[in-house]
Amino acid sequence: MAEDSTAGQNSADEQWIEELLSISKEEKMTPKQISILQAAIEVFSEKGFSATATSEIAQKAQVAEGTIFRYYKTKKELLLAIVGPTMSRMIAPFVLRNFNGVLDVPFDSYEEFLRAFIVNRLEFARKNFKIIKIVIQEIPFQPALREQFMENVLSKVLERVIAITEHFKEKGQLIDVPTPAIIRFTISSAAGYLLTRLLLQPEKEWNDEEEIDLTIRFILHGIGGSPSK
Amino acid sequence: MAEDSTAGQNSADEQWIEELLSISKEEKMTPKQISILQAAIEVFSEKGFSATATSEIAQKAQVAEGTIFRYYKTKKELLLAIVGPTMSRMIAPFVLRNFNGVLDVPFDSYEEFLRAFIVNRLEFARKNFKIIKIVIQEIPFQPALREQFMENVLSKVLERVIAITEHFKEKGQLIDVPTPAIIRFTISSAAGYLLTRLLLQPEKEWNDEEEIDLTIRFILHGIGGSPSK
Amino acid sequence: MAEDSTAGQNSADEQWIEELLSISKEEKMTPKQISILQAAIEVFSEKGFSATATSEIAQKAQVAEGTIFRYYKTKKELLLAIVGPTMSRMIAPFVLRNFNGVLDVPFDSYEEFLRAFIVNRLEFARKNFKIIKIVIQEIPFQPALREQFMENVLSKVLERVIAITEHFKEKGQLIDVPTPAIIRFTISSAAGYLLTRLLLQPEKEWNDEEEIDLTIRFILHGIGGSPSK
Amino acid sequence: MAEDSTAGQNSADEQWIEELLSISKEEKMTPKQISILQAAIEVFSEKGFSATATSEIAQKAQVAEGTIFRYYKTKKELLLAIVGPTMSRMIAPFVLRNFNGVLDVPFDSYEEFLRAFIVNRLEFARKNFKIIKIVIQEIPFQPALREQFMENVLSKVLERVIAITEHFKEKGQLIDVPTPAIIRFTISSAAGYLLTRLLLQPEKEWNDEEEIDLTIRFILHGIGGSPSK
DNA sequence: GATGAATGAGCTTTCATTCAT
DNA sequence: CATGAATGAAAGCTCATTCAT
């Protein structure tokens, strides 16, 4: 329905709703807490974690300074509260289909997988742009974050992606190159598009479908011309 | 050989110490100033600019805190003094050969260009790893930095790279895909290798020559297996 | 009687505590804020504005240093908060009787006016001695202060005093000398008494009534002996 | 002589020359030292002693920072070096004629004395305006200064002025009022003119001769009209 | 729960003073 | 003599955190 399709195109500012929903399954959040998180996401992504004053978050959240510390013992804990759940959801599409240990690859071709992967992560990145920016900025400086990322995100994603890659290698859809390299090529190319699309030239008019097609074709066949022929 | 030609380009980068310290160009730097810069690079890259206390820089540089401010009026000025010259040197290999407006492409094949480019930038990134990390971390938050980067680095590099790309497109060595996309694919793939190599898995034993070969082959021909068809 | 009428004017000044603390007018002040102001007045008048450390104010006010800056964003703002209201009250007796534009001179003789004026300002100066000292010390160096003084205090007082002076000149009670000179003579003589009384020889035993009588007689008749002939 | 009278009208900025001459009798000053003093006078009078940085003095004097401390061990010593000699010269006209204890009053009338006194001190104040400003500003805060002023200046001047006053009281030229009061009246009136003339309205066009006449007439006869007569 | 006044450690920056050259 | 690099104590100010209300 129109409802749904437009919902998919929701403004980036509403990213928190989705986030909150996934949290609300665990614990209820008060409106104050929600606006604290909203404000913190806003200011952290704009100024960086260290350069952000809790007083500014409080002001933007229309909340007393003390209230922030009622919910989150320290400023760092507030950071983790924002970034943790989003990191979990980064891997959702990879683990969802992997439950009960069955290695099932629901794609007929690597191309199909690639397209689903890029489209899906583009959507995710669009919705969680600010939080992702925070994650990337702070991972180098927050050991807790890096550890969580390595253990809960990267390793699980890799595990899954390795399986998929080798699945298609066996099917002959991928050339016989070490799996880590193939994964690196794929992710580099996909991430290159996402970054250009959302960060470097966000205001440019993009034809996503076309660009994704180009990107996939590149991943599969490269950019080398065949003049020899 | 590619080895030699890139080595020739490297020679510009090899002066990095002198150039970073701008000894050969503007004024001499005192040992104190040098150790301030070194300490600042160390701590900024380790903790981030905002989270770094000038007192820590002073301590690491074995210098009184006031001494820092004799050389750099503010902490931000110190940041720019570190980052500015390095940004200039990021583009050195691109502008060097572009002098007097002649569009000369000193490579017979795109592959040759690619190899020279990757080898050269890998060397540069290895030597300037910490500073590059600082640049990447602070560009989103320091308008002065972003502006300088956009105007002095990115635009000049792109201008040159566009010329090179279209040169090889005309020679039929590259497929007929919009130039921006080709550049994006190339840079994504190269950067993907550099990041993995230096940031994500720096401790892994890397066979650079082999990996660069793989990466170039990927850029030119992709990872799609042909036999499946 | 002069006594009564000046007492009536004094009543405005007698509220100095409340008024300085602006309790009756704008907002309530906390005890901490009051003791900050009191400590600041003390130390500023004793050491001068520039030579006063905020840490000393904090210590004297039994308050953490940060608390000062909760109430006053900068040290200079604290100065203005002390000095501003007092400057306003310097002119109170002059504007009070000037309401609704009517030029009324509630004194039968210049002598009566003089006595009321000197008594009233002596009282005011006695009560606000330290603040006045601060004002005088800082006016040459604080443009904001000087401007405020010129526009809000001096011009209004002069306007009123000119009117009074010309009123008594018309009545023949004052000789025909340019009004600015007359005002200068009067204020010099009155201020000369106040300064000697409060600043130069504060510990001397003063018979104020007698000295004021002498001063008024001087202003009116000078010190020239008549028998010279 | 013409020499002398024009020398008396020297521009205010050359006040230091006169000062230096009076010092040079004791010890030679180097050009550096002179420009340090000049610069210090300038900046102290403009910003106040405490708010002045020695670095600014050095800069304005075209001298290295260390040079200042070669001549004056501390910043305060520099202040005293400026202010001390000038204070001595404040009393010059009073002590000059008082040598060998003879009480000689070289004036036939108090009026004559007054005129000489005011003209002379106006000239002095004009030449030493900036230094006098510094003296007045810093006396409240520098005990050393206050002590020197009290002992070396005020007491000697008073001693002399008391003698003069009583001389003319005996001659019947002054009314029989306590001498301290008479002195106060005289000095207040004279100082009132000097301050108005040099500080409050320096840019106004003044007819000094006329104003001094008015002031003297005021001191002697007051401003009271004689309508009753 | 929610507040926001209060804190004090710590920040960046200034500055009088020293001293090797 | 003169310099100016170097110092480090102290300045003004910020900010994460606490706690009485």
mmCIF file of N, CA and C in Angstrom, chain C residues 122-178:
data_model
loop_
_atom_site.group_PDB
_atom_site.id
_atom_site.type_symbol
_atom_site.label_atom_id
_atom_site.label_comp_id
_atom_site.label_asym_id
_atom_site.label_seq_id
_atom_site.Cartn_x
_atom_site.Cartn_y
_atom_site.Cartn_z
ATOM 1 N N LEU C 122 25.460 62.367 50.463
ATOM 2 C CA LEU C 122 26.383 61.842 51.470
ATOM 3 C C LEU C 122 25.862 60.518 52.024
ATOM 4 N N GLU C 123 24.574 60.531 52.286
ATOM 5 C CA GLU C 123 23.957 59.311 52.795
ATOM 6 C C GLU C 123 24.115 58.172 51.772
ATOM 7 N N PHE C 124 23.804 58.513 50.539
ATOM 8 C CA PHE C 124 23.895 57.518 49.470
ATOM 9 C C PHE C 124 25.326 56.997 49.319
ATOM 10 N N ALA C 125 26.258 57.909 49.322
ATOM 11 C CA ALA C 125 27.653 57.516 49.143
ATOM 12 C C ALA C 125 28.129 56.662 50.317
ATOM 13 N N ARG C 126 27.666 57.029 51.498
ATOM 14 C CA ARG C 126 28.066 56.259 52.663
ATOM 15 C C ARG C 126 27.592 54.806 52.538
ATOM 16 N N LYS C 127 26.364 54.667 52.081
ATOM 17 C CA LYS C 127 25.793 53.321 52.003
ATOM 18 C C LYS C 127 26.368 52.513 50.849
ATOM 19 N N ASN C 128 26.730 53.213 49.789
ATOM 20 C CA ASN C 128 27.172 52.485 48.588
ATOM 21 C C ASN C 128 28.640 52.737 48.295
ATOM 22 N N PHE C 129 29.373 52.975 49.356
ATOM 23 C CA PHE C 129 30.748 53.409 49.197
ATOM 24 C C PHE C 129 31.564 52.486 48.297
ATOM 25 N N LYS C 130 31.509 51.206 48.605
ATOM 26 C CA LYS C 130 32.355 50.274 47.862
ATOM 27 C C LYS C 130 31.966 50.200 46.393
ATOM 28 N N ILE C 131 30.678 50.159 46.166
ATOM 29 C CA ILE C 131 30.250 50.065 44.764
ATOM 30 C C ILE C 131 30.643 51.311 43.997
ATOM 31 N N ILE C 132 30.481 52.456 44.638
ATOM 32 C CA ILE C 132 30.863 53.693 43.963
ATOM 33 C C ILE C 132 32.353 53.689 43.651
ATOM 34 N N LYS C 133 33.108 53.178 44.571
ATOM 35 C CA LYS C 133 34.536 53.072 44.308
ATOM 36 C C LYS C 133 34.797 52.212 43.073
ATOM 37 N N ILE C 134 34.097 51.116 42.998
ATOM 38 C CA ILE C 134 34.263 50.247 41.825
ATOM 39 C C ILE C 134 33.879 50.986 40.554
ATOM 40 N N VAL C 135 32.755 51.665 40.598
ATOM 41 C CA VAL C 135 32.312 52.399 39.407
ATOM 42 C C VAL C 135 33.383 53.375 38.961
ATOM 43 N N ILE C 136 33.865 54.170 39.892
ATOM 44 C CA ILE C 136 34.850 55.190 39.535
ATOM 45 C C ILE C 136 36.119 54.535 38.986
ATOM 46 N N GLN C 137 36.530 53.441 39.594
ATOM 47 C CA GLN C 137 37.748 52.784 39.146
ATOM 48 C C GLN C 137 37.598 52.197 37.753
ATOM 49 N N GLU C 138 36.442 51.665 37.462
ATOM 50 C CA GLU C 138 36.319 50.888 36.225
ATOM 51 C C GLU C 138 35.760 51.666 35.045
ATOM 52 N N ILE C 139 35.128 52.799 35.324
ATOM 53 C CA ILE C 139 34.556 53.563 34.208
ATOM 54 C C ILE C 139 35.589 53.868 33.123
ATOM 55 N N PRO C 140 36.828 54.202 33.469
ATOM 56 C CA PRO C 140 37.763 54.503 32.383
ATOM 57 C C PRO C 140 38.105 53.307 31.506
ATOM 58 N N PHE C 141 37.874 52.109 32.014
ATOM 59 C CA PHE C 141 38.351 50.929 31.285
ATOM 60 C C PHE C 141 37.234 50.070 30.693
ATOM 61 N N GLN C 142 36.017 50.315 31.118
ATOM 62 C CA GLN C 142 34.907 49.494 30.626
ATOM 63 C C GLN C 142 33.987 50.353 29.773
ATOM 64 N N PRO C 143 34.125 50.276 28.481
ATOM 65 C CA PRO C 143 33.291 51.092 27.605
ATOM 66 C C PRO C 143 31.795 50.913 27.891
ATOM 67 N N ALA C 144 31.387 49.670 28.135
ATOM 68 C CA ALA C 144 29.976 49.422 28.415
ATOM 69 C C ALA C 144 29.525 50.248 29.615
ATOM 70 N N LEU C 145 30.377 50.306 30.596
ATOM 71 C CA LEU C 145 30.066 51.049 31.807
ATOM 72 C C LEU C 145 29.988 52.536 31.513
ATOM 73 N N ARG C 146 30.987 53.011 30.806
ATOM 74 C CA ARG C 146 31.037 54.441 30.535
ATOM 75 C C ARG C 146 29.804 54.885 29.749
ATOM 76 N N GLU C 147 29.467 54.094 28.768
ATOM 77 C CA GLU C 147 28.314 54.430 27.952
ATOM 78 C C GLU C 147 27.042 54.498 28.806
ATOM 79 N N GLN C 148 26.873 53.449 29.602
ATOM 80 C CA GLN C 148 25.695 53.408 30.460
ATOM 81 C C GLN C 148 25.671 54.618 31.399
ATOM 82 N N PHE C 149 26.832 54.958 31.907
ATOM 83 C CA PHE C 149 26.906 56.085 32.830
ATOM 84 C C PHE C 149 26.551 57.387 32.126
ATOM 85 N N MET C 150 27.136 57.565 30.966
ATOM 86 C CA MET C 150 26.888 58.812 30.248
ATOM 87 C C MET C 150 25.411 58.970 29.896
ATOM 88 N N GLU C 151 24.853 57.906 29.331
ATOM 89 C CA GLU C 151 23.488 58.025 28.810
ATOM 90 C C GLU C 151 22.428 57.982 29.901
ATOM 91 N N ASN C 152 22.602 57.067 30.842
ATOM 92 C CA ASN C 152 21.527 56.868 31.811
ATOM 93 C C ASN C 152 21.672 57.714 33.064
ATOM 94 N N VAL C 153 22.881 58.124 33.358
ATOM 95 C CA VAL C 153 23.072 58.841 34.605
ATOM 96 C C VAL C 153 23.382 60.316 34.351
ATOM 97 N N LEU C 154 24.540 60.550 33.772
ATOM 98 C CA LEU C 154 25.017 61.914 33.696
ATOM 99 C C LEU C 154 24.038 62.833 32.973
ATOM 100 N N SER C 155 23.594 62.410 31.804
ATOM 101 C CA SER C 155 22.748 63.302 31.006
ATOM 102 C C SER C 155 21.462 63.640 31.759
ATOM 103 N N LYS C 156 20.895 62.639 32.418
ATOM 104 C CA LYS C 156 19.638 62.896 33.127
ATOM 105 C C LYS C 156 19.842 63.811 34.325
ATOM 106 N N VAL C 157 20.918 63.575 35.037
ATOM 107 C CA VAL C 157 21.190 64.428 36.187
ATOM 108 C C VAL C 157 21.439 65.861 35.725
ATOM 109 N N LEU C 158 22.233 65.987 34.669
ATOM 110 C CA LEU C 158 22.546 67.335 34.203
ATOM 111 C C LEU C 158 21.283 68.089 33.776
ATOM 112 N N GLU C 159 20.473 67.404 33.038
ATOM 113 C CA GLU C 159 19.228 68.017 32.576
ATOM 114 C C GLU C 159 18.469 68.630 33.753
ATOM 115 N N ARG C 160 18.361 67.845 34.799
ATOM 116 C CA ARG C 160 17.622 68.295 35.972
ATOM 117 C C ARG C 160 18.355 69.434 36.689
ATOM 118 N N VAL C 161 19.645 69.265 36.841
ATOM 119 C CA VAL C 161 20.408 70.255 37.587
ATOM 120 C C VAL C 161 20.445 71.590 36.834
ATOM 121 N N ILE C 162 20.515 71.501 35.520
ATOM 122 C CA ILE C 162 20.487 72.735 34.728
ATOM 123 C C ILE C 162 19.186 73.494 34.977
ATOM 124 N N ALA C 163 18.102 72.762 34.967
ATOM 125 C CA ALA C 163 16.809 73.395 35.195
ATOM 126 C C ALA C 163 16.774 74.094 36.546
ATOM 127 N N ILE C 164 17.221 73.364 37.563
ATOM 128 C CA ILE C 164 17.215 73.943 38.910
ATOM 129 C C ILE C 164 18.088 75.191 38.962
ATOM 130 N N THR C 165 19.279 75.078 38.393
ATOM 131 C CA THR C 165 20.213 76.204 38.432
ATOM 132 C C THR C 165 19.611 77.447 37.768
ATOM 133 N N GLU C 166 19.030 77.235 36.597
ATOM 134 C CA GLU C 166 18.494 78.405 35.900
ATOM 135 C C GLU C 166 17.274 78.955 36.609
ATOM 136 N N HIS C 167 16.551 78.074 37.268
ATOM 137 C CA HIS C 167 15.423 78.541 38.074
ATOM 138 C C HIS C 167 15.897 79.543 39.119
ATOM 139 N N PHE C 168 16.966 79.212 39.810
ATOM 140 C CA PHE C 168 17.424 80.105 40.873
ATOM 141 C C PHE C 168 18.203 81.304 40.325
ATOM 142 N N LYS C 169 18.797 81.119 39.158
ATOM 143 C CA LYS C 169 19.405 82.295 38.526
ATOM 144 C C LYS C 169 18.325 83.336 38.204
ATOM 145 N N GLU C 170 17.213 82.877 37.681
ATOM 146 C CA GLU C 170 16.115 83.800 37.364
ATOM 147 C C GLU C 170 15.590 84.489 38.614
ATOM 148 N N LYS C 171 15.585 83.750 39.717
ATOM 149 C CA LYS C 171 15.107 84.349 40.955
ATOM 150 C C LYS C 171 16.166 85.265 41.571
ATOM 151 N N GLY C 172 17.315 85.374 40.922
ATOM 152 C CA GLY C 172 18.347 86.282 41.418
ATOM 153 C C GLY C 172 19.148 85.723 42.567
ATOM 154 N N GLN C 173 18.934 84.455 42.896
ATOM 155 C CA GLN C 173 19.680 83.884 44.015
ATOM 156 C C GLN C 173 21.098 83.468 43.612
ATOM 157 N N LEU C 174 21.310 83.376 42.304
ATOM 158 C CA LEU C 174 22.650 83.006 41.824
ATOM 159 C C LEU C 174 23.158 84.099 40.899
ATOM 160 N N ILE C 175 24.457 84.328 40.925
ATOM 161 C CA ILE C 175 25.020 85.372 40.078
ATOM 162 C C ILE C 175 24.956 84.952 38.618
ATOM 163 N N ASP C 176 25.120 85.906 37.758
ATOM 164 C CA ASP C 176 24.969 85.651 36.326
ATOM 165 C C ASP C 176 26.288 85.149 35.731
ATOM 166 N N VAL C 177 26.481 83.882 35.908
ATOM 167 C CA VAL C 177 27.678 83.217 35.391
ATOM 168 C C VAL C 177 27.177 82.021 34.596
ATOM 169 N N PRO C 178 27.885 81.646 33.553
ATOM 170 C CA PRO C 178 27.393 80.514 32.735
ATOM 171 C C PRO C 178 26.984 79.316 33.593
#
